[in-house]
Short mmCIF file of C-alpha atoms and ligand atoms in Angstrom, two decimals:
data_model
loop_
_atom_site.label_atom_id
_atom_site.label_comp_id
_atom_site.label_asym_id
_atom_site.label_seq_id
_atom_site.Cartn_x
_atom_site.Cartn_y
_atom_site.Cartn_z
CA MET A 101 75.40 91.62 91.63
CA HIS A 102 79.14 91.56 93.48
CA ASN A 103 78.38 94.40 95.81
CA THR A 104 77.48 92.47 98.78
CA ARG A 105 78.08 96.35 101.18
CA ASP A 106 76.02 97.86 102.80
CA SER A 107 76.20 101.82 104.72
CA PHE A 108 77.07 102.37 108.07
CA GLY A 109 73.81 103.40 109.83
CA SER A 110 74.83 105.87 111.74
CA LYS A 111 77.30 108.82 111.97
CA PHE A 112 78.93 107.66 115.13
CA GLY A 113 79.03 103.92 112.99
CA ALA A 114 80.91 105.46 110.89
CA ILE A 115 83.07 107.34 112.61
CA ALA A 116 83.88 104.41 115.42
CA ALA A 117 84.26 102.11 111.89
CA LEU A 118 87.17 104.83 111.19
CA ALA A 119 87.92 105.78 114.82
CA GLY A 120 88.56 101.07 114.87
CA SER A 121 90.91 100.85 111.64
CA ALA A 122 93.12 103.67 113.12
CA VAL A 123 92.89 103.17 117.06
CA GLY A 124 94.96 99.34 116.95
CA LEU A 125 98.26 98.68 117.60
CA GLY A 126 99.99 101.65 115.92
CA ASN A 127 98.80 104.21 118.47
CA ILE A 128 99.09 102.01 121.28
CA TRP A 129 102.13 99.74 120.57
CA LYS A 130 103.67 101.41 117.39
CA PHE A 131 103.75 105.32 118.62
CA PRO A 132 105.55 104.67 122.03
CA TYR A 133 108.97 103.50 120.36
CA GLU A 134 109.67 105.37 118.05
CA VAL A 135 108.69 108.40 120.10
CA GLY A 136 111.35 106.77 122.10
CA ASN A 137 114.03 105.39 119.71
CA ASN A 138 113.49 108.81 118.18
CA GLY A 139 113.95 111.72 120.43
CA GLY A 140 110.55 112.44 122.86
CA GLY A 141 108.61 115.25 122.48
CA ALA A 142 110.79 115.88 118.72
CA PHE A 143 109.42 113.13 117.52
CA LEU A 144 105.73 114.05 118.58
CA LEU A 145 105.41 117.45 117.62
CA VAL A 146 106.72 116.31 113.82
CA TYR A 147 104.57 113.30 114.37
CA ILE A 148 101.13 116.01 115.08
CA PHE A 149 102.48 118.97 112.42
CA PHE A 150 102.42 115.59 110.03
CA THR A 151 98.93 114.47 111.07
CA VAL A 152 97.63 117.85 111.04
CA ALA A 153 99.52 119.18 106.86
CA ILE A 154 99.66 116.18 105.55
CA GLY A 155 97.77 112.97 106.50
CA LEU A 156 94.13 115.12 107.16
CA PRO A 157 94.20 116.36 103.87
CA VAL A 158 95.05 113.08 102.63
CA MET A 159 92.68 111.36 104.57
CA LEU A 160 90.08 114.07 102.73
CA SER A 161 91.06 112.51 99.38
CA GLU A 162 90.21 109.19 100.23
CA PHE A 163 87.08 109.58 101.58
CA ALA A 164 85.77 111.99 98.77
CA LEU A 165 87.71 108.63 96.61
CA GLY A 166 85.97 105.97 97.65
CA ARG A 167 82.36 107.84 98.28
CA TYR A 168 82.35 109.04 94.49
CA SER A 169 83.21 105.36 93.87
CA GLY A 170 81.16 103.40 95.77
CA ARG A 171 83.74 100.69 95.03
CA ASN A 172 87.04 99.05 96.80
CA ALA A 173 90.46 101.35 96.49
CA PHE A 174 91.03 98.38 92.95
CA GLY A 175 88.06 99.24 91.47
CA THR A 176 87.96 102.44 92.80
CA PHE A 177 91.30 103.51 90.18
CA ASP A 178 90.57 100.97 87.55
CA ARG A 179 86.37 102.68 87.34
CA LEU A 180 88.26 106.24 86.47
CA GLU A 181 91.17 105.40 84.82
CA PRO A 182 90.96 102.18 83.21
CA LYS A 183 92.98 102.96 80.09
CA THR A 184 96.33 104.96 82.62
CA ALA A 185 98.90 103.09 83.97
CA TRP A 186 97.01 104.67 87.67
CA ARG A 187 94.79 101.38 87.71
CA TYR A 188 97.52 99.97 88.89
CA PHE A 189 97.47 102.52 92.14
CA GLY A 190 95.38 98.72 93.00
CA VAL A 191 99.06 96.89 93.05
CA LEU A 192 100.59 98.94 95.53
CA VAL A 193 97.69 98.38 97.76
CA LEU A 194 97.42 95.37 98.19
CA LEU A 195 101.13 95.11 98.86
CA ALA A 196 100.97 97.05 100.59
CA ALA A 197 98.07 95.89 102.77
CA THR A 198 99.53 92.27 103.11
CA MET A 199 102.51 93.48 104.63
CA ILE A 200 100.96 95.37 106.79
CA LEU A 201 98.88 92.05 107.87
CA SER A 202 101.53 90.11 108.03
CA PHE A 203 103.48 91.69 110.69
CA TYR A 204 101.38 93.45 112.42
CA GLY A 205 99.85 90.04 113.09
CA THR A 206 103.05 89.15 114.95
CA ILE A 207 102.09 91.83 117.67
CA ALA A 208 98.73 91.63 118.11
CA GLY A 209 99.65 87.57 118.35
CA TRP A 210 101.58 88.59 121.80
CA THR A 211 98.56 91.06 122.88
CA LEU A 212 96.14 87.70 122.83
CA GLU A 213 99.43 85.80 124.27
CA TYR A 214 99.38 88.66 127.67
CA VAL A 215 95.39 88.38 127.86
CA PHE A 216 96.17 84.35 128.39
CA LYS A 217 99.50 86.32 130.87
CA SER A 218 96.99 88.15 132.07
CA PHE A 219 94.07 85.19 133.33
CA THR A 220 96.93 82.84 134.14
CA PHE A 221 98.44 84.93 136.77
CA SER A 222 101.95 85.46 135.59
CA PHE A 223 102.19 89.35 136.35
CA HIS A 224 99.82 90.25 139.03
CA ALA A 225 101.12 92.12 142.57
CA ASN A 226 103.36 89.72 144.73
CA THR A 227 104.36 87.11 142.22
CA ASN A 228 108.67 88.08 141.45
CA VAL A 229 108.33 87.50 138.12
CA ASN A 230 111.46 89.14 135.61
CA LEU A 231 109.04 90.33 132.98
CA ASN A 232 112.05 90.81 130.37
CA SER A 233 113.02 87.41 130.16
CA MET A 234 109.42 85.97 130.04
CA PHE A 235 108.65 88.61 127.04
CA SER A 236 112.83 87.45 125.47
CA ASP A 237 111.22 83.85 126.60
CA PHE A 238 108.06 84.31 125.18
CA ILE A 239 108.69 85.78 121.82
CA THR A 240 112.18 83.59 121.11
CA ASN A 241 109.90 80.82 121.34
CA PRO A 242 109.34 78.68 118.15
CA TYR A 243 105.83 77.66 118.78
CA LYS A 244 103.42 79.72 120.96
CA PRO A 245 103.75 83.23 119.96
CA VAL A 246 102.62 81.51 115.88
CA PHE A 247 99.75 79.87 117.30
CA TRP A 248 98.51 83.40 118.89
CA GLN A 249 99.35 84.84 115.49
CA ILE A 250 97.23 81.76 113.98
CA VAL A 251 94.13 82.26 116.70
CA PHE A 252 94.43 86.58 115.85
CA MET A 253 94.35 85.51 112.07
CA ALA A 254 91.44 83.00 112.11
CA LEU A 255 89.21 85.65 114.36
CA THR A 256 90.55 88.30 111.59
CA GLY A 257 89.48 85.65 108.62
CA PHE A 258 86.17 85.04 111.37
CA ILE A 259 85.71 88.24 111.17
CA VAL A 260 85.14 89.31 107.42
CA LEU A 261 83.58 86.52 106.70
CA ALA A 262 80.81 86.48 108.61
CA GLY A 263 80.15 89.66 106.96
CA VAL A 264 81.69 93.11 108.43
CA LYS A 265 79.52 95.95 108.92
CA LYS A 266 77.35 94.38 111.51
CA GLY A 267 79.85 93.70 113.15
CA ILE A 268 82.41 96.42 113.82
CA GLU A 269 79.52 98.81 113.16
CA ARG A 270 77.91 97.61 116.55
CA TYR A 271 80.97 96.32 119.15
CA THR A 272 83.77 99.12 118.23
CA LYS A 273 81.19 101.52 119.20
CA LEU A 274 81.05 99.95 122.98
CA MET A 275 85.23 98.78 122.89
CA MET A 276 86.73 102.77 121.63
CA PRO A 277 84.79 104.15 124.27
CA LEU A 278 86.42 100.64 126.52
CA LEU A 279 89.67 101.93 125.91
CA PHE A 280 89.68 104.76 125.53
CA VAL A 281 88.69 105.05 129.35
CA LEU A 282 91.10 102.33 130.80
CA ILE A 283 94.40 104.09 128.87
CA VAL A 284 93.32 107.32 130.83
CA ILE A 285 93.74 105.44 134.09
CA LEU A 286 96.05 103.57 132.87
CA GLY A 287 98.06 107.48 132.95
CA ILE A 288 96.89 108.45 135.47
CA ARG A 289 98.41 105.30 137.75
CA ALA A 290 101.65 106.34 135.89
CA CYS A 291 101.74 110.03 136.42
CA THR A 292 101.24 108.61 140.45
CA LEU A 293 104.31 106.13 140.23
CA ASP A 294 107.72 107.66 141.63
CA GLY A 295 109.71 109.55 139.27
CA ALA A 296 107.12 109.67 137.16
CA MET A 297 108.16 113.37 135.83
CA GLU A 298 111.35 112.21 134.40
CA GLY A 299 108.34 110.05 131.53
CA ILE A 300 106.15 113.08 130.93
CA LYS A 301 109.31 115.15 130.62
CA PHE A 302 110.38 112.80 127.61
CA LEU A 303 107.76 112.76 126.01
CA PHE A 304 106.24 116.64 125.60
CA LEU A 305 110.40 118.26 125.76
CA PRO A 306 111.86 118.86 122.28
CA LYS A 307 114.80 117.46 122.23
CA PHE A 308 115.52 117.81 118.16
CA SER A 309 119.31 117.05 118.78
CA GLU A 310 118.64 113.12 118.70
CA LEU A 311 115.72 113.24 115.33
CA THR A 312 117.63 112.66 112.65
CA SER A 313 116.73 112.16 108.76
CA GLN A 314 115.65 108.13 109.13
CA GLY A 315 113.34 109.36 112.63
CA VAL A 316 111.32 112.42 110.62
CA LEU A 317 110.48 109.91 108.20
CA SER A 318 109.50 107.19 110.95
CA ALA A 319 106.99 110.21 112.00
CA LEU A 320 105.24 110.59 108.30
CA GLY A 321 105.70 107.29 108.29
CA GLN A 322 103.80 106.29 111.57
CA ALA A 323 101.21 109.51 110.38
CA PHE A 324 100.20 107.48 107.82
CA PHE A 325 100.21 104.09 109.53
CA SER A 326 98.30 105.27 112.88
CA LEU A 327 95.59 106.99 110.44
CA SER A 328 95.46 103.92 108.18
CA ILE A 329 95.86 106.52 105.37
CA GLY A 330 97.80 106.01 101.72
CA MET A 331 97.22 102.48 100.87
CA GLY A 332 93.29 102.59 100.71
CA VAL A 333 91.94 101.48 103.05
CA LEU A 334 89.58 104.50 104.00
CA LEU A 335 88.69 104.62 100.00
CA THR A 336 87.36 101.44 100.70
CA TYR A 337 85.51 102.09 103.98
CA ALA A 338 84.29 105.47 102.80
CA SER A 339 82.16 103.96 99.96
CA TYR A 340 80.41 102.23 103.00
CA ILE A 341 79.24 105.92 103.68
CA LYS A 342 76.64 107.61 103.75
CA LYS A 343 76.47 110.84 100.60
CA ASP A 344 74.25 112.61 103.24
CA GLU A 345 77.72 112.64 105.93
CA ASN A 346 80.20 115.17 106.71
CA LEU A 347 83.32 113.96 104.95
CA THR A 348 86.09 116.74 106.97
CA SER A 349 84.04 116.31 110.21
CA ILE A 350 84.24 112.76 109.90
CA SER A 351 87.33 112.97 109.39
CA LEU A 352 88.82 115.28 111.94
CA GLN A 353 86.94 113.19 114.68
CA VAL A 354 88.51 110.45 113.22
CA ILE A 355 92.64 112.34 113.41
CA CYS A 356 91.59 113.69 116.51
CA ALA A 357 90.93 109.66 118.26
CA ASP A 358 94.24 108.36 117.16
CA THR A 359 96.02 111.45 117.79
CA LEU A 360 94.64 111.32 121.50
CA ILE A 361 95.12 107.44 121.59
CA ALA A 362 98.85 108.16 120.79
CA VAL A 363 99.17 110.36 123.32
CA LEU A 364 97.34 109.56 125.94
CA ALA A 365 99.59 106.32 125.17
CA GLY A 366 102.50 108.14 125.36
CA ILE A 367 101.90 109.47 129.04
CA ALA A 368 100.60 105.63 130.27
CA ILE A 369 103.94 103.99 129.33
CA PHE A 370 107.12 106.80 129.67
CA PRO A 371 106.89 107.72 133.27
CA ALA A 372 106.60 103.76 134.28
CA VAL A 373 109.98 103.52 131.79
CA PHE A 374 111.52 106.14 133.91
CA ALA A 375 110.44 104.83 136.94
CA PHE A 376 111.23 101.32 136.27
CA ASN A 377 114.51 101.76 135.00
CA ILE A 378 113.77 100.90 131.56
CA ALA A 379 115.16 101.96 127.81
CA PRO A 380 113.27 104.26 126.01
CA ASP A 381 114.43 102.92 122.61
CA SER A 382 113.61 98.93 123.28
CA GLY A 383 111.94 98.97 120.40
CA PRO A 384 109.10 96.99 119.79
CA GLY A 385 108.93 95.39 123.47
CA LEU A 386 108.15 98.72 124.36
CA VAL A 387 104.83 97.98 125.89
CA PHE A 388 105.06 94.78 126.95
CA LEU A 389 108.55 95.03 129.09
CA THR A 390 106.89 98.81 130.45
CA LEU A 391 102.98 98.47 131.36
CA PRO A 392 103.11 95.05 132.93
CA GLN A 393 105.35 96.36 135.55
CA VAL A 394 102.33 98.87 135.73
CA PHE A 395 100.43 97.37 136.24
CA GLN A 396 101.64 94.63 139.31
CA SER A 397 101.73 98.20 141.24
CA MET A 398 97.87 98.96 140.90
CA ALA A 399 95.46 96.97 143.48
CA PHE A 400 93.38 94.92 141.04
CA GLY A 401 96.54 94.35 139.10
CA GLN A 402 95.31 91.59 137.21
CA LEU A 403 92.02 92.83 136.63
CA TRP A 404 93.38 95.86 135.30
CA ALA A 405 96.56 93.40 132.17
CA ILE A 406 93.22 91.13 131.40
CA LEU A 407 91.19 94.43 130.83
CA PHE A 408 93.96 95.93 129.01
CA PHE A 409 95.67 93.53 126.81
CA LEU A 410 91.41 92.00 125.97
CA LEU A 411 91.65 96.04 125.06
CA LEU A 412 94.28 95.80 122.97
CA THR A 413 93.90 92.93 121.10
CA MET A 414 90.12 94.48 120.56
CA ALA A 415 92.19 97.22 119.22
CA ALA A 416 93.90 95.50 116.73
CA LEU A 417 91.11 93.59 115.11
CA THR A 418 89.50 96.47 114.64
CA SER A 419 92.27 97.44 112.98
CA SER A 420 92.61 94.09 110.53
CA ILE A 421 89.73 93.70 109.55
CA SER A 422 89.93 97.05 107.95
CA LEU A 423 93.42 95.49 105.89
CA LEU A 424 92.14 92.35 105.09
CA GLU A 425 88.37 93.32 103.83
CA VAL A 426 90.96 95.18 101.49
CA ILE A 427 91.90 92.13 100.19
CA VAL A 428 89.52 90.35 100.81
CA ALA A 429 87.52 92.82 97.90
CA PHE A 430 89.64 92.46 95.34
CA PHE A 431 89.11 88.81 95.15
CA VAL A 432 85.64 89.30 95.54
CA GLU A 433 84.24 91.92 93.21
CA GLU A 434 87.92 92.07 90.90
CA LYS A 435 88.55 89.19 91.38
CA HIS A 436 84.62 87.49 91.71
CA ILE A 437 85.32 84.67 93.54
CA SER A 438 83.52 84.14 96.89
CA ARG A 439 83.78 86.25 99.95
CA ARG A 440 84.21 82.42 101.63
CA LYS A 441 86.41 81.16 99.09
CA ALA A 442 88.23 85.08 98.88
CA THR A 443 88.60 85.49 102.79
CA VAL A 444 89.83 82.40 103.32
CA ILE A 445 93.08 82.13 100.73
CA SER A 446 93.26 85.71 102.04
CA THR A 447 93.77 85.13 105.20
CA VAL A 448 96.24 82.03 104.48
CA ILE A 449 98.90 84.38 101.77
CA VAL A 450 98.73 86.42 105.03
CA THR A 451 99.21 83.65 107.98
CA ILE A 452 102.12 82.12 106.07
CA PHE A 453 104.04 85.81 105.95
CA GLY A 454 102.92 86.66 108.73
CA ILE A 455 104.58 83.68 110.49
CA LEU A 456 107.17 84.61 108.74
CA CYS A 457 107.58 87.53 111.04
CA THR A 458 107.05 86.10 113.49
CA LEU A 459 109.94 83.50 113.64
CA SER A 460 112.04 86.82 113.07
CA PHE A 461 112.16 87.33 116.70
CA GLY A 462 113.18 83.33 117.10
CA PRO A 463 114.40 80.23 115.56
CA LEU A 464 114.45 82.98 111.83
CA LYS A 465 116.78 86.24 114.36
CA GLU A 466 119.65 85.32 112.11
CA VAL A 467 118.01 86.55 109.03
CA HIS A 468 118.34 89.88 107.73
CA ILE A 469 118.31 92.43 105.03
CA GLY A 470 121.22 95.40 105.42
CA ASN A 471 120.63 95.40 108.78
CA LEU A 472 116.82 94.98 108.93
CA SER A 473 115.04 90.88 110.42
CA ILE A 474 111.98 89.87 108.92
CA PHE A 475 109.99 91.64 110.14
CA GLY A 476 111.99 94.91 110.50
CA ILE A 477 111.96 94.43 106.14
CA PHE A 478 107.51 94.05 106.56
CA ASP A 479 107.53 97.80 109.15
CA TYR A 480 110.14 99.14 107.00
CA ILE A 481 108.83 98.56 103.22
CA SER A 482 105.20 99.13 104.15
CA SER A 483 105.67 102.01 106.14
CA ASN A 484 107.59 104.34 105.14
CA ILE A 485 108.20 102.62 101.94
CA LEU A 486 104.91 102.31 100.50
CA LEU A 487 102.62 104.65 102.43
CA PRO A 488 104.95 107.30 101.10
CA VAL A 489 104.47 106.53 97.74
CA GLY A 490 100.97 106.30 98.72
CA GLY A 491 100.40 109.05 99.84
CA ILE A 492 102.37 111.22 96.71
CA LEU A 493 100.07 109.03 94.40
CA ILE A 494 96.32 109.97 95.98
CA SER A 495 97.52 114.12 96.99
CA ILE A 496 98.56 114.44 93.48
CA TYR A 497 95.54 112.46 91.73
CA VAL A 498 92.98 113.85 93.85
CA GLY A 499 94.88 117.61 93.23
CA TRP A 500 95.75 116.85 89.24
CA ARG A 501 93.43 114.07 87.91
CA PHE A 502 90.51 114.02 88.92
CA ASP A 503 86.69 115.91 88.50
CA ARG A 504 87.49 119.56 90.83
CA ARG A 505 83.70 119.33 90.74
CA LEU A 506 83.11 116.25 91.84
CA LEU A 507 85.65 116.03 94.80
CA GLU A 508 83.92 119.80 95.34
CA THR A 509 80.45 117.83 96.26
CA GLU A 510 81.63 114.84 97.45
CA LEU A 511 83.26 117.42 100.07
CA THR A 512 81.18 121.57 100.09
CA ASN A 513 77.70 118.72 100.65
CA ASN A 514 76.08 121.34 99.50
CA GLY A 515 78.18 124.21 100.48
CA GLU A 516 78.86 122.84 104.06
CA LEU A 517 82.98 122.98 103.60
CA LYS A 518 83.67 126.82 103.35
CA LEU A 519 85.14 127.00 99.60
CA GLY A 520 88.74 129.10 101.55
CA LEU A 521 88.92 125.40 102.46
CA LEU A 522 88.91 123.37 100.10
CA LYS A 523 91.63 125.50 98.11
CA LEU A 524 93.96 125.87 100.38
CA LEU A 525 93.19 121.67 100.36
CA ILE A 526 93.79 121.40 96.85
CA PHE A 527 97.02 123.37 97.38
CA VAL A 528 97.99 121.05 99.55
CA LEU A 529 96.96 118.28 97.00
CA LYS A 530 99.01 119.63 94.81
CA TYR A 531 101.63 120.85 95.85
CA VAL A 532 102.77 120.43 99.74
CA ALA A 533 102.13 117.28 100.50
CA PRO A 534 103.41 115.91 97.37
CA LEU A 535 107.02 117.87 97.37
CA PHE A 536 107.10 117.09 101.03
CA ILE A 537 106.69 113.66 101.32
CA LEU A 538 109.34 112.88 97.91
CA VAL A 539 111.54 114.46 99.48
CA ILE A 540 111.59 113.40 103.19
CA LEU A 541 111.24 109.99 101.34
CA LEU A 542 114.43 109.98 99.48
CA HIS A 543 116.30 112.36 101.74
CA SER A 544 115.73 109.28 104.36
CA LEU A 545 117.30 106.57 100.85
CA GLY A 546 119.90 108.42 100.42
CA LEU A 547 118.97 109.15 97.31
CA PHE A 548 118.96 112.89 97.86
N1 PFF B 646 96.29 102.75 111.61
C1 PFF B 646 97.09 101.10 111.92
C2 PFF B 646 96.83 101.04 113.66
O1 PFF B 646 97.12 102.35 114.55
O2 PFF B 646 97.16 100.50 114.52
C3 PFF B 646 97.07 100.52 111.55
C4 PFF B 646 96.44 100.50 110.57
C5 PFF B 646 95.14 99.24 109.84
C6 PFF B 646 97.55 100.56 108.99
C7 PFF B 646 94.69 99.88 108.90
C8 PFF B 646 96.66 101.38 108.55
C9 PFF B 646 95.93 100.01 107.27
F1 PFF B 646 95.46 100.38 107.09
#
């Protein structure tokens, strides 16, 4: 009745859609500045450790739950646990999706402006614009970034409304490889800049003295954010994966693609950061301040700029769609609202919160809670609190409560996965992941 979903047409299609959700601004915009803020290589190491040791088990859990239930995140728990507090896991999911999409739209709006700027020759070779003031003039402007955010959210809403699967599956298959090739080209150019070695060293040589407990929490939050885990997005997408696909191999491929793109983005950015004397801890502006310099130093710089920001926007779109889909699927399947109405309502709500995030770089700059701006609050609460808490709950649920035989059926696919790995997985889900995440969370909140 309300189940209008189909399934992914092929394994590659499923991987492209899942990787489309995972690979996004998190990899190319956020990862480099988190590395820059948290001691370079040390952050990278901790990040990779979390991705493999905790990200992979939680991702597998989401996949197993989602494919087993064949429903959205809220509906999954509602069906599995109609009478217990687990039902309310869905509330956390909706909150996290709304918060992430709000500030995500801000940055995606910035990338759209930079697409526009590249078309209008704002930073191709031989122009003498000051990239710093160009960036700060733009983000503090009360109208322009809001305009682009609305455009981006409208695009997201439009695609979700039009029916995601065919659209996503079709064009992520094209966009993802293109983005990959482009980042490799940019990385090569960045590495051949004068002074590039400093950047490579910064990215790969760990300085543990600069890594704080906040940094460790950020690495965990970043791993969750980048893999799109801990909040039911992958659970929802997994309900579209066919029963005969190998979930373990899909998750390994998604994780490899995601980590590779993040590291490649670092390789494209840090050499340029050092070559052009930009502070590695410039925060959210890092990509927008650095890469235009690289474009200016390249033949056909304008063309590269257009391509890069267009693809970055596409990468952001394939992620924002997956976030909006979580909220829309909730309204459609649980509240029985039409897809059109659900999409309009969700898009409008998220856009309103999003505009507050966007304005917190300009007119609402003075509004602070603690030492965080509105944008900072949305980012901190969702990435560093809600996603880890979601991760703990999913690990505990699958490790302790979910029927072991069902888990086995979903993950082994007729015995393809060795039992030894399954035991290890359950051990990690039961003890390692929840404890680990909890300790880091409490520690960085100052409670431990
Ligand atoms: N993983 C996306 C990125 O790295 O940009 C962002 C994201 C999408 C986070 C979907 C969470 C999510 F559920």
